[in-house]
Short mmCIF file of C-alpha atoms in Angstrom, two decimals:
data_model
loop_
_atom_site.label_atom_id
_atom_site.label_comp_id
_atom_site.label_asym_id
_atom_site.label_seq_id
_atom_site.Cartn_x
_atom_site.Cartn_y
_atom_site.Cartn_z
CA UNK A 1 99.44 22.81 50.31
CA UNK A 2 97.56 22.73 47.03
CA UNK A 3 95.24 19.88 46.18
CA UNK A 4 96.65 16.62 44.92
CA UNK A 5 95.09 15.75 41.59
CA UNK A 6 96.24 12.76 39.54
CA UNK A 7 99.42 12.48 41.56
CA UNK A 8 100.62 16.04 40.94
CA UNK A 9 101.64 17.92 44.07
CA UNK A 10 102.58 21.59 44.13
CA UNK A 11 103.03 24.20 46.83
CA UNK A 12 103.29 27.14 44.45
CA UNK A 13 101.14 26.46 41.41
CA UNK A 14 97.39 26.85 41.43
CA UNK A 15 95.60 23.57 41.92
CA UNK A 16 94.05 22.00 38.84
CA UNK A 17 90.28 21.43 38.90
CA UNK A 18 89.35 18.00 40.15
CA UNK A 19 86.41 15.98 39.00
CA UNK A 20 83.60 15.80 41.51
CA UNK A 21 82.19 12.33 40.86
CA UNK A 22 82.66 9.45 43.34
CA UNK A 23 84.64 7.56 40.69
CA UNK A 24 86.98 10.54 40.27
CA UNK A 25 87.36 10.81 44.04
CA UNK A 26 88.34 7.14 44.28
CA UNK A 27 90.80 7.61 41.41
CA UNK A 28 92.37 10.58 43.20
CA UNK A 29 92.76 8.53 46.37
CA UNK A 30 94.42 5.75 44.36
CA UNK A 31 96.82 8.22 42.76
CA UNK A 32 97.70 9.68 46.14
CA UNK A 33 98.43 6.20 47.48
CA UNK A 34 100.63 5.48 44.46
CA UNK A 35 102.54 8.68 45.03
CA UNK A 36 103.17 7.80 48.67
CA UNK A 37 104.27 4.32 47.64
CA UNK A 38 106.74 5.72 45.12
CA UNK A 39 108.30 8.08 47.64
CA UNK A 40 108.67 5.31 50.18
CA UNK A 41 109.32 6.27 53.78
CA UNK A 42 109.39 10.05 53.82
CA UNK A 43 110.67 11.73 56.98
CA UNK A 44 108.69 14.54 58.54
CA UNK A 45 111.32 17.14 57.73
CA UNK A 46 110.97 20.83 56.85
CA UNK A 47 111.54 19.87 53.20
CA UNK A 48 108.50 17.59 53.08
CA UNK A 49 106.17 18.93 55.75
CA UNK A 50 103.03 20.81 54.76
CA UNK A 51 104.31 24.03 56.18
CA UNK A 52 105.11 27.53 55.03
CA UNK A 53 108.16 27.69 57.26
CA UNK A 54 111.52 28.03 55.52
CA UNK A 55 113.72 24.99 56.05
CA UNK A 56 116.50 25.40 58.56
CA UNK A 57 119.88 25.73 56.89
CA UNK A 58 123.34 26.07 58.36
CA UNK A 59 126.50 26.63 56.36
CA UNK A 60 129.87 25.56 57.72
CA UNK A 61 133.24 26.39 56.23
CA UNK A 62 136.76 25.24 57.04
CA UNK A 63 140.17 26.38 55.81
CA UNK A 64 143.26 24.19 55.97
CA UNK A 65 146.30 26.47 55.48
CA UNK A 66 149.08 25.63 53.06
CA UNK A 67 151.07 22.59 54.15
CA UNK A 68 154.54 21.49 53.16
CA UNK A 69 153.03 20.63 49.77
CA UNK A 70 151.94 24.26 49.38
CA UNK A 71 148.30 23.28 48.89
CA UNK A 72 145.43 25.05 50.65
CA UNK A 73 142.11 23.30 51.17
CA UNK A 74 138.86 25.25 51.48
CA UNK A 75 135.46 23.64 51.88
CA UNK A 76 131.85 24.67 52.36
CA UNK A 77 128.89 22.60 53.53
CA UNK A 78 125.18 23.27 53.49
CA UNK A 79 123.51 21.39 56.32
CA UNK A 80 119.93 20.39 55.72
CA UNK A 81 117.23 19.37 58.21
CA UNK A 82 118.24 19.75 61.88
CA UNK A 83 121.30 17.70 62.71
CA UNK A 84 125.01 18.44 62.69
CA UNK A 85 126.10 16.61 59.57
CA UNK A 86 127.78 19.72 58.18
CA UNK A 87 129.70 20.12 61.43
CA UNK A 88 130.99 16.57 61.02
CA UNK A 89 132.04 17.36 57.46
CA UNK A 90 133.73 20.56 58.58
CA UNK A 91 135.71 18.66 61.19
CA UNK A 92 136.67 15.67 59.06
CA UNK A 93 136.39 16.14 55.30
CA UNK A 94 139.52 18.23 54.80
CA UNK A 95 141.47 15.75 56.93
CA UNK A 96 140.27 12.89 54.76
CA UNK A 97 141.23 14.81 51.62
CA UNK A 98 144.69 15.43 53.05
CA UNK A 99 145.14 11.75 53.93
CA UNK A 100 144.09 10.59 50.48
CA UNK A 101 146.31 13.13 48.73
CA UNK A 102 149.34 12.07 50.74
CA UNK A 103 148.67 8.42 49.94
CA UNK A 104 148.09 9.12 46.25
CA UNK A 105 151.34 11.09 45.95
CA UNK A 106 153.25 8.13 47.31
CA UNK A 107 151.35 5.29 45.66
CA UNK A 108 150.38 6.63 42.22
CA UNK A 109 153.36 8.58 40.97
CA UNK A 110 152.78 7.61 37.34
CA UNK A 111 149.03 8.20 37.40
CA UNK A 112 147.75 11.12 35.34
CA UNK A 113 147.15 14.26 37.40
CA UNK A 114 143.42 14.52 36.62
CA UNK A 115 142.74 10.87 37.39
CA UNK A 116 144.76 11.11 40.61
CA UNK A 117 142.78 14.11 41.87
CA UNK A 118 139.50 12.45 40.90
CA UNK A 119 140.42 9.21 42.65
CA UNK A 120 141.55 10.98 45.82
CA UNK A 121 138.38 13.09 46.01
CA UNK A 122 136.14 10.08 45.35
CA UNK A 123 137.73 8.16 48.21
CA UNK A 124 137.55 11.17 50.55
CA UNK A 125 133.85 11.81 49.92
CA UNK A 126 133.04 8.09 50.16
CA UNK A 127 134.80 7.82 53.53
CA UNK A 128 133.00 10.94 54.76
CA UNK A 129 129.67 9.51 53.63
CA UNK A 130 130.29 6.25 55.49
CA UNK A 131 131.32 8.12 58.64
CA UNK A 132 128.17 10.25 58.54
CA UNK A 133 125.92 7.22 58.05
CA UNK A 134 127.62 5.33 60.89
CA UNK A 135 127.32 8.39 63.13
CA UNK A 136 123.63 8.76 62.26
CA UNK A 137 122.95 5.14 63.14
CA UNK A 138 124.96 5.23 66.36
CA UNK A 139 124.18 8.66 67.78
CA UNK A 140 121.01 9.86 66.10
CA UNK A 141 119.43 6.43 65.95
CA UNK A 142 119.68 6.10 69.72
CA UNK A 143 117.21 8.96 70.12
CA UNK A 144 114.52 7.31 67.97
CA UNK A 145 111.80 5.78 70.16
CA UNK A 146 109.41 4.22 67.68
CA UNK A 147 109.15 3.02 64.10
CA UNK A 148 107.49 6.26 63.04
CA UNK A 149 110.68 8.15 63.93
CA UNK A 150 113.19 5.70 62.50
CA UNK A 151 113.33 7.21 58.96
CA UNK A 152 114.43 10.53 60.42
CA UNK A 153 117.66 8.90 61.62
CA UNK A 154 118.72 8.38 58.00
CA UNK A 155 117.19 11.60 56.66
CA UNK A 156 120.13 13.84 57.41
CA UNK A 157 122.65 15.01 54.87
CA UNK A 158 124.83 17.78 53.60
CA UNK A 159 126.17 19.15 50.37
CA UNK A 160 129.89 19.81 50.16
CA UNK A 161 132.22 21.71 47.88
CA UNK A 162 135.98 21.40 48.40
CA UNK A 163 138.66 23.52 46.74
CA UNK A 164 142.36 22.71 46.81
CA UNK A 165 144.46 25.71 45.77
CA UNK A 166 148.00 24.96 44.62
CA UNK A 167 150.52 27.47 43.24
CA UNK A 168 149.29 26.84 39.68
CA UNK A 169 145.98 24.94 39.91
CA UNK A 170 142.54 25.13 41.52
CA UNK A 171 140.99 21.71 42.08
CA UNK A 172 137.30 21.70 42.99
CA UNK A 173 135.25 18.70 44.11
CA UNK A 174 131.50 19.27 44.41
CA UNK A 175 128.70 17.07 45.73
CA UNK A 176 125.23 18.66 45.76
CA UNK A 177 124.09 22.18 44.95
CA UNK A 178 126.81 24.14 46.70
CA UNK A 179 128.92 25.96 44.13
CA UNK A 180 132.43 27.23 43.44
CA UNK A 181 132.81 30.36 41.32
CA UNK A 182 136.16 31.87 40.32
CA UNK A 183 136.23 35.62 39.79
CA UNK A 184 138.75 36.32 37.03
CA UNK A 185 139.28 39.91 35.96
CA UNK A 186 135.79 40.77 37.19
CA UNK A 187 134.10 37.91 35.32
CA UNK A 188 132.60 34.81 36.98
CA UNK A 189 133.86 31.38 35.94
CA UNK A 190 131.83 28.50 37.44
CA UNK A 191 134.13 25.72 38.61
CA UNK A 192 131.29 23.36 39.52
CA UNK A 193 127.84 22.44 38.26
CA UNK A 194 124.89 22.06 40.64
CA UNK A 195 123.64 18.51 41.07
CA UNK A 196 119.95 18.92 40.35
CA UNK A 197 117.72 15.91 39.61
CA UNK A 198 116.62 17.35 36.25
CA UNK A 199 120.17 17.51 34.85
CA UNK A 200 120.00 15.00 31.96
CA UNK A 201 122.93 12.89 33.17
CA UNK A 202 121.62 12.92 36.75
CA UNK A 203 118.09 12.07 35.60
CA UNK A 204 119.43 9.10 33.60
CA UNK A 205 121.58 7.91 36.51
CA UNK A 206 118.64 8.01 38.93
CA UNK A 207 116.35 6.19 36.49
CA UNK A 208 119.01 3.55 35.79
CA UNK A 209 119.28 2.89 39.54
CA UNK A 210 115.53 2.28 39.74
CA UNK A 211 114.53 5.66 41.15
CA UNK A 212 112.32 8.44 39.85
CA UNK A 213 112.45 12.20 39.58
CA UNK A 214 109.12 13.68 40.65
CA UNK A 215 108.21 17.33 40.28
CA UNK A 216 107.02 18.67 43.64
CA UNK A 217 107.42 22.43 43.43
CA UNK A 218 110.84 21.64 41.93
CA UNK A 219 112.30 18.38 40.56
CA UNK A 220 113.07 16.06 43.48
CA UNK A 221 114.51 12.58 43.89
CA UNK A 222 111.49 10.38 44.69
CA UNK A 223 109.58 13.62 45.24
CA UNK A 224 111.66 14.43 48.35
CA UNK A 225 115.17 15.80 47.86
CA UNK A 226 115.82 18.71 45.48
CA UNK A 227 119.42 17.65 44.79
CA UNK A 228 120.75 14.45 43.27
CA UNK A 229 124.01 14.11 45.21
CA UNK A 230 124.81 14.57 48.89
CA UNK A 231 126.78 13.24 51.83
CA UNK A 232 124.44 11.24 54.04
CA UNK A 233 120.72 10.97 53.19
CA UNK A 234 121.02 7.20 53.48
CA UNK A 235 117.28 6.66 53.03
CA UNK A 236 117.54 7.85 49.41
CA UNK A 237 120.48 5.70 48.34
CA UNK A 238 121.42 4.57 45.74
CA UNK A 239 119.53 7.30 43.91
CA UNK A 240 121.33 10.08 45.78
CA UNK A 241 125.07 9.64 45.27
CA UNK A 242 128.01 10.92 47.32
CA UNK A 243 130.38 10.84 44.34
CA UNK A 244 131.79 14.33 43.66
CA UNK A 245 132.44 15.95 40.31
CA UNK A 246 136.02 17.20 40.03
CA UNK A 247 137.36 20.07 37.93
CA UNK A 248 140.93 21.32 37.55
CA UNK A 249 141.53 24.92 36.50
CA UNK A 250 144.79 26.72 35.76
CA UNK A 251 145.48 29.78 37.89
CA UNK A 252 146.32 33.10 36.22
CA UNK A 253 147.49 36.53 37.34
CA UNK A 254 143.99 37.86 36.58
CA UNK A 255 142.28 35.73 39.24
CA UNK A 256 140.55 37.96 41.81
CA UNK A 257 139.03 35.50 44.28
CA UNK A 258 137.28 32.18 44.68
CA UNK A 259 133.73 32.04 46.09
CA UNK A 260 132.41 28.87 47.75
CA UNK A 261 128.79 29.00 48.90
CA UNK A 262 125.66 26.91 49.30
CA UNK A 263 122.32 27.39 47.57
CA UNK A 264 121.39 29.80 50.36
CA UNK A 265 123.42 32.34 48.37
CA UNK A 266 123.07 31.06 44.81
CA UNK A 267 119.27 30.82 44.97
CA UNK A 268 119.07 34.60 45.36
CA UNK A 269 122.37 35.96 44.00
CA UNK A 270 123.70 35.34 40.49
CA UNK A 271 127.30 34.44 39.73
CA UNK A 272 127.80 37.87 38.13
CA UNK A 273 126.46 39.74 41.15
CA UNK A 274 128.47 37.69 43.64
CA UNK A 275 131.64 38.22 41.64
CA UNK A 276 131.04 41.96 41.28
CA UNK A 277 130.33 42.41 44.99
CA UNK A 278 133.40 40.38 46.00
CA UNK A 279 135.60 42.42 43.69
CA UNK A 280 134.33 45.69 45.14
CA UNK A 281 135.04 44.41 48.66
CA UNK A 282 138.58 43.50 47.64
CA UNK A 283 139.02 47.06 46.41
CA UNK A 284 137.86 48.48 49.73
CA UNK A 285 134.40 49.46 48.50
CA UNK A 286 132.41 47.48 51.03
CA UNK A 287 129.60 50.02 51.48
CA UNK A 288 129.13 50.39 47.74
CA UNK A 289 129.04 46.62 47.32
CA UNK A 290 126.29 46.37 49.97
CA UNK A 291 124.22 48.96 48.13
CA UNK A 292 124.67 47.17 44.80
CA UNK A 293 123.71 43.84 46.34
CA UNK A 294 120.54 45.26 47.91
CA UNK A 295 119.54 46.82 44.58
CA UNK A 296 120.13 43.60 42.65
CA UNK A 297 118.13 41.53 45.14
CA UNK A 298 115.16 43.89 44.83
CA UNK A 299 115.01 43.29 41.07
#
């Protein structure tokens, strides 16, 4: 890791020259202590460790086929750190969405469609977040043997993007930096916006809650997490929210496909490239799409 000078930490940028006097050295130590105080209890995870190893990521997807309401639910989770939060989301989140939708259809008949979808998704993600936190405390917490390990019990989380496909609508709920992209007539249409800490509205929300966005290689909540919303990550609440953003899009005859993926894809593949490759696969040009993808990733 590069040197820490005046509280600035970076793994990728060249370190700035530090003053060599004893007074400067004391000032640097004070700044380092302040930085550690701001970040609070930071777990020794692959995201924060002084290591060149790539963080371990698992992506889990579930598909709930069309029910009697002719709605299909698709969801994608990006599991961070080392525990099975994404597996829990895969097993439960679509069931929670289904439960909330059934209740909302019976209890809020006069409610506007957009508000009804938003309310149902909010409740689903909130219930999933509470289940994950309770599971972390009950199952993961039991394996912690000392105070030094305790923060790790709450340092597990997952992004989630859920898509409900009806005969005429696509409803997407996103929490984190997973993404939904609709391919329409060969052109990508983003149906979600990544929750990054440097988004103006996210920055303001974090600051209003008493938190800070600190640049450590990339903007991070309290210098730790590179996304501003997630399921779990209890040690960063209330700055990291589990509230999803919901979009509703009309379906058309020109829609090719819907892509749901985590940042493991979007960090290296653009929306245009992903849409083009998916369209070629749909047309039976799988080998050509592989060649195009390899060429684009070399650029």
